[in-house]
PDB file of C-alpha atoms in Angstrom:
ATOM      1  CA  UNK T  16       0.177   0.017   0.189  1.00 76.00           C
ATOM      2  CA  UNK T  17       2.668   2.246   0.528  1.00 79.00           C
ATOM      3  CA  UNK T  18       3.854   1.937  -3.000  1.00 80.00           C
ATOM      4  CA  UNK T  19       1.073   3.245  -4.426  1.00 83.00           C
ATOM      5  CA  UNK T  20       1.322   6.229  -2.762  1.00 90.00           C
ATOM      6  CA  UNK T  21       4.611   6.970  -5.267  1.00 94.00           C
ATOM      7  CA  UNK T  22       4.354   9.166  -7.943  1.00 94.00           C
ATOM      8  CA  UNK T  23       6.352   7.872 -11.599  1.00 95.00           C
ATOM      9  CA  UNK T  24       9.725   6.734 -10.745  1.00 96.00           C
ATOM     10  CA  UNK T  25      12.073   9.864 -11.645  1.00 97.00           C
ATOM     11  CA  UNK T  26      14.070   7.972 -14.029  1.00 97.00           C
ATOM     12  CA  UNK T  27      10.986   7.190 -15.999  1.00 97.00           C
ATOM     13  CA  UNK T  28       9.115   9.739 -15.529  1.00 97.00           C
ATOM     14  CA  UNK T  29       8.066  12.329 -18.628  1.00 97.00           C
ATOM     15  CA  UNK T  30       7.992  15.969 -18.863  1.00 97.00           C
ATOM     16  CA  UNK T  31       4.403  16.354 -19.331  1.00 97.00           C
ATOM     17  CA  UNK T  32       3.362  13.854 -16.419  1.00 95.00           C
ATOM     18  CA  UNK T  33       6.259  16.535 -14.141  1.00 97.00           C
ATOM     19  CA  UNK T  34       4.386  19.324 -15.424  1.00 97.00           C
ATOM     20  CA  UNK T  35       1.069  18.250 -15.026  1.00 96.00           C
ATOM     21  CA  UNK T  36       1.893  17.021 -11.424  1.00 95.00           C
ATOM     22  CA  UNK T  37       3.516  20.691 -10.724  1.00 97.00           C
ATOM     23  CA  UNK T  38       0.527  22.794 -12.110  1.00 95.00           C
ATOM     24  CA  UNK T  39      -0.938  25.127  -9.890  1.00 93.00           C
ATOM     25  CA  UNK T  40       1.367  24.092  -6.994  1.00 96.00           C
ATOM     26  CA  UNK T  41       2.768  27.244  -5.080  1.00 97.00           C
ATOM     27  CA  UNK T  42       5.361  25.657  -2.997  1.00 98.00           C
ATOM     28  CA  UNK T  43       8.895  25.769  -3.670  1.00 98.00           C
ATOM     29  CA  UNK T  44      10.250  23.091  -6.862  1.00 98.00           C
ATOM     30  CA  UNK T  45      12.901  22.242  -4.219  1.00 98.00           C
ATOM     31  CA  UNK T  46      10.047  21.074  -1.746  1.00 98.00           C
ATOM     32  CA  UNK T  47       8.105  19.534  -4.585  1.00 98.00           C
ATOM     33  CA  UNK T  48      11.070  17.334  -5.953  1.00 98.00           C
ATOM     34  CA  UNK T  49      11.827  16.080  -2.594  1.00 97.00           C
ATOM     35  CA  UNK T  50       7.890  14.672  -2.523  1.00 97.00           C
ATOM     36  CA  UNK T  51       7.841  11.398  -3.180  1.00 96.00           C
ATOM     37  CA  UNK T  52       4.443  11.233  -4.339  1.00 95.00           C
ATOM     38  CA  UNK T  53       4.450  13.850  -7.250  1.00 95.00           C
ATOM     39  CA  UNK T  54       8.005  11.953  -8.572  1.00 96.00           C
ATOM     40  CA  UNK T  55       9.599   8.761  -6.661  1.00 96.00           C
ATOM     41  CA  UNK T  56      13.490   8.661  -6.110  1.00 94.00           C
ATOM     42  CA  UNK T  57      14.952  12.453  -5.742  1.00 96.00           C
ATOM     43  CA  UNK T  58      16.591  12.841  -2.361  1.00 93.00           C
ATOM     44  CA  UNK T  59      18.163  16.555  -1.551  1.00 95.00           C
ATOM     45  CA  UNK T  60      21.138  16.279  -2.951  1.00 94.00           C
ATOM     46  CA  UNK T  61      20.029  15.169  -6.314  1.00 96.00           C
ATOM     47  CA  UNK T  62      17.400  17.848  -5.976  1.00 97.00           C
ATOM     48  CA  UNK T  63      19.948  20.519  -5.562  1.00 98.00           C
ATOM     49  CA  UNK T  64      22.037  19.329  -8.236  1.00 97.00           C
ATOM     50  CA  UNK T  65      18.808  19.587 -10.869  1.00 98.00           C
ATOM     51  CA  UNK T  66      17.985  22.487 -10.152  1.00 98.00           C
ATOM     52  CA  UNK T  67      21.823  23.762 -10.328  1.00 98.00           C
ATOM     53  CA  UNK T  68      22.130  21.998 -13.717  1.00 98.00           C
ATOM     54  CA  UNK T  69      18.781  23.839 -15.095  1.00 98.00           C
ATOM     55  CA  UNK T  70      19.521  26.987 -13.910  1.00 98.00           C
ATOM     56  CA  UNK T  71      16.669  27.368 -11.804  1.00 98.00           C
ATOM     57  CA  UNK T  72      16.379  28.433  -8.114  1.00 98.00           C
ATOM     58  CA  UNK T  73      15.174  26.429  -5.603  1.00 98.00           C
ATOM     59  CA  UNK T  74      12.332  28.803  -4.053  1.00 98.00           C
ATOM     60  CA  UNK T  75      10.714  29.400  -6.833  1.00 97.00           C
ATOM     61  CA  UNK T  76       7.293  28.080  -7.243  1.00 98.00           C
ATOM     62  CA  UNK T  77       6.381  24.626  -8.804  1.00 98.00           C
ATOM     63  CA  UNK T  78       3.221  26.117 -10.973  1.00 97.00           C
ATOM     64  CA  UNK T  79       5.195  28.652 -12.049  1.00 97.00           C
ATOM     65  CA  UNK T  80       7.633  26.530 -14.404  1.00 98.00           C
ATOM     66  CA  UNK T  81       6.912  26.809 -18.024  1.00 97.00           C
ATOM     67  CA  UNK T  82       6.804  23.681 -19.800  1.00 97.00           C
ATOM     68  CA  UNK T  83      10.043  24.321 -21.369  1.00 98.00           C
ATOM     69  CA  UNK T  84      12.014  24.727 -17.792  1.00 98.00           C
ATOM     70  CA  UNK T  85      10.333  21.298 -16.427  1.00 98.00           C
ATOM     71  CA  UNK T  86      11.287  19.737 -19.456  1.00 98.00           C
ATOM     72  CA  UNK T  87      14.659  21.111 -18.998  1.00 98.00           C
ATOM     73  CA  UNK T  88      14.737  20.234 -15.091  1.00 98.00           C
ATOM     74  CA  UNK T  89      13.731  16.878 -16.173  1.00 98.00           C
ATOM     75  CA  UNK T  90      16.361  15.978 -18.356  1.00 98.00           C
ATOM     76  CA  UNK T  91      18.828  17.493 -15.862  1.00 98.00           C
ATOM     77  CA  UNK T  92      17.775  15.289 -12.875  1.00 98.00           C
ATOM     78  CA  UNK T  93      17.572  12.683 -15.071  1.00 98.00           C
ATOM     79  CA  UNK T  94      21.319  13.032 -16.327  1.00 98.00           C
ATOM     80  CA  UNK T  95      22.617  13.250 -12.605  1.00 97.00           C
ATOM     81  CA  UNK T  96      20.595  10.440 -11.512  1.00 96.00           C
ATOM     82  CA  UNK T  97      21.949   8.169 -14.376  1.00 95.00           C
ATOM     83  CA  UNK T  98      25.608   9.697 -13.986  1.00 93.00           C
ATOM     84  CA  UNK T  99      25.643   9.215 -10.212  1.00 91.00           C
ATOM     85  CA  UNK T 100      24.309   5.533 -10.915  1.00 86.00           C
ATOM     86  CA  UNK T 101      27.550   4.928 -12.893  1.00 84.00           C
ATOM     87  CA  UNK T 102      29.644   6.175 -10.028  1.00 81.00           C
ATOM     88  CA  UNK T 103      28.417   3.951  -7.203  1.00 75.00           C
ATOM     89  CA  UNK T 104      26.159   7.187  -5.699  1.00 73.00           C
ATOM     90  CA  UNK T 105      27.410   9.980  -3.609  1.00 76.00           C
ATOM     91  CA  UNK T 106      29.410   9.202  -0.334  1.00 66.00           C
ATOM     92  CA  UNK T 107      28.823  12.441   1.965  1.00 64.00           C
ATOM     93  CA  UNK T 108      28.577  10.860   5.424  1.00 58.00           C
ATOM     94  CA  UNK T 109      28.004   7.017   5.639  1.00 62.00           C
ATOM     95  CA  UNK T 110      26.599   6.098   2.050  1.00 59.00           C
ATOM     96  CA  UNK T 111      29.062   3.155   0.994  1.00 62.00           C
ATOM     97  CA  UNK T 112      28.152   1.133  -1.953  1.00 62.00           C
ATOM     98  CA  UNK T 113      27.284  -2.793  -1.590  1.00 69.00           C
ATOM     99  CA  UNK T 114      30.953  -3.456  -2.126  1.00 72.00           C
ATOM    100  CA  UNK T 115      32.158  -1.372   0.911  1.00 69.00           C
ATOM    101  CA  UNK T 116      33.437   1.423  -1.461  1.00 69.00           C
ATOM    102  CA  UNK T 117      32.460   5.208  -1.389  1.00 70.00           C
ATOM    103  CA  UNK T 118      30.269   6.814  -4.176  1.00 71.00           C
ATOM    104  CA  UNK T 119      32.404   8.691  -6.109  1.00 71.00           C
ATOM    105  CA  UNK T 120      29.558  11.109  -7.617  1.00 77.00           C
ATOM    106  CA  UNK T 121      30.349  13.255  -4.698  1.00 79.00           C
ATOM    107  CA  UNK T 122      33.385  14.346  -6.474  1.00 80.00           C
ATOM    108  CA  UNK T 123      31.161  15.826  -9.450  1.00 86.00           C
ATOM    109  CA  UNK T 124      28.735  17.768  -7.168  1.00 92.00           C
ATOM    110  CA  UNK T 125      28.593  21.989  -8.539  1.00 94.00           C
ATOM    111  CA  UNK T 126      26.460  22.876  -5.147  1.00 97.00           C
ATOM    112  CA  UNK T 127      25.482  20.578  -2.654  1.00 95.00           C
ATOM    113  CA  UNK T 128      27.464  20.903   0.471  1.00 92.00           C
ATOM    114  CA  UNK T 129      29.519  23.868  -1.336  1.00 96.00           C
ATOM    115  CA  UNK T 130      28.024  26.878   0.663  1.00 97.00           C
ATOM    116  CA  UNK T 131      30.586  29.658   0.914  1.00 98.00           C
ATOM    117  CA  UNK T 132      32.582  27.999  -1.869  1.00 98.00           C
ATOM    118  CA  UNK T 133      32.682  29.497  -5.581  1.00 98.00           C
ATOM    119  CA  UNK T 134      30.605  28.414  -8.206  1.00 97.00           C
ATOM    120  CA  UNK T 135      32.115  26.005 -10.415  1.00 94.00           C
ATOM    121  CA  UNK T 136      30.751  27.691 -13.741  1.00 96.00           C
ATOM    122  CA  UNK T 137      30.952  31.304 -12.422  1.00 97.00           C
ATOM    123  CA  UNK T 138      32.423  31.934  -9.477  1.00 97.00           C
ATOM    124  CA  UNK T 139      29.952  33.430  -7.389  1.00 98.00           C
ATOM    125  CA  UNK T 140      29.643  32.290  -3.716  1.00 98.00           C
ATOM    126  CA  UNK T 141      27.210  29.188  -3.168  1.00 98.00           C
ATOM    127  CA  UNK T 142      24.225  30.006  -0.888  1.00 98.00           C
ATOM    128  CA  UNK T 143      22.486  27.452   1.912  1.00 98.00           C
ATOM    129  CA  UNK T 144      18.870  28.147   2.758  1.00 98.00           C
ATOM    130  CA  UNK T 145      16.236  25.900   4.608  1.00 97.00           C
ATOM    131  CA  UNK T 146      13.684  24.717   2.384  1.00 97.00           C
ATOM    132  CA  UNK T 147      11.011  22.230   3.839  1.00 93.00           C
ATOM    133  CA  UNK T 148      13.158  21.438   6.421  1.00 95.00           C
ATOM    134  CA  UNK T 149      16.148  20.410   4.288  1.00 95.00           C
ATOM    135  CA  UNK T 150      19.219  22.179   3.258  1.00 96.00           C
ATOM    136  CA  UNK T 151      19.096  23.459  -0.303  1.00 97.00           C
ATOM    137  CA  UNK T 152      22.414  24.904  -1.891  1.00 98.00           C
ATOM    138  CA  UNK T 153      22.302  27.282  -4.820  1.00 98.00           C
ATOM    139  CA  UNK T 154      24.279  29.739  -7.003  1.00 98.00           C
ATOM    140  CA  UNK T 155      22.509  32.993  -6.609  1.00 98.00           C
ATOM    141  CA  UNK T 156      23.992  34.161 -10.428  1.00 98.00           C
ATOM    142  CA  UNK T 157      23.580  30.921 -12.031  1.00 98.00           C
ATOM    143  CA  UNK T 158      19.791  30.042 -10.929  1.00 98.00           C
ATOM    144  CA  UNK T 159      17.559  32.922 -11.527  1.00 87.00           C
TER     145      UNK T 159
END
């Protein structure tokens, strides 16, 4: 029964389905990405990274995204998830792969956990805010 409440898998979702799920939602897109009933399989790190790759500010209301922005966001999210899977995940504190090794995607993070450091794309200082009780990292210049 718990699985019935999950939204479509992030790796299988379509932009049209995601756009429909976001329609008329006023919550920040970051919070909506973490809502497993809308899109399953997106964690905090990958939400931050996908928003950065798509150039979207995490506080932007989900329902305010254009169809093009939703498509760009979903493509970025799927690309990041597949890259992370290929590199064994992201080891930040206690995650280890089944073979005991650290996930190497941590070496490719653009914003997550980089508060106060320069953006890898533009050099602006990465900021951290809290959205829906979760740390959210973003570049104020790249993510409009």
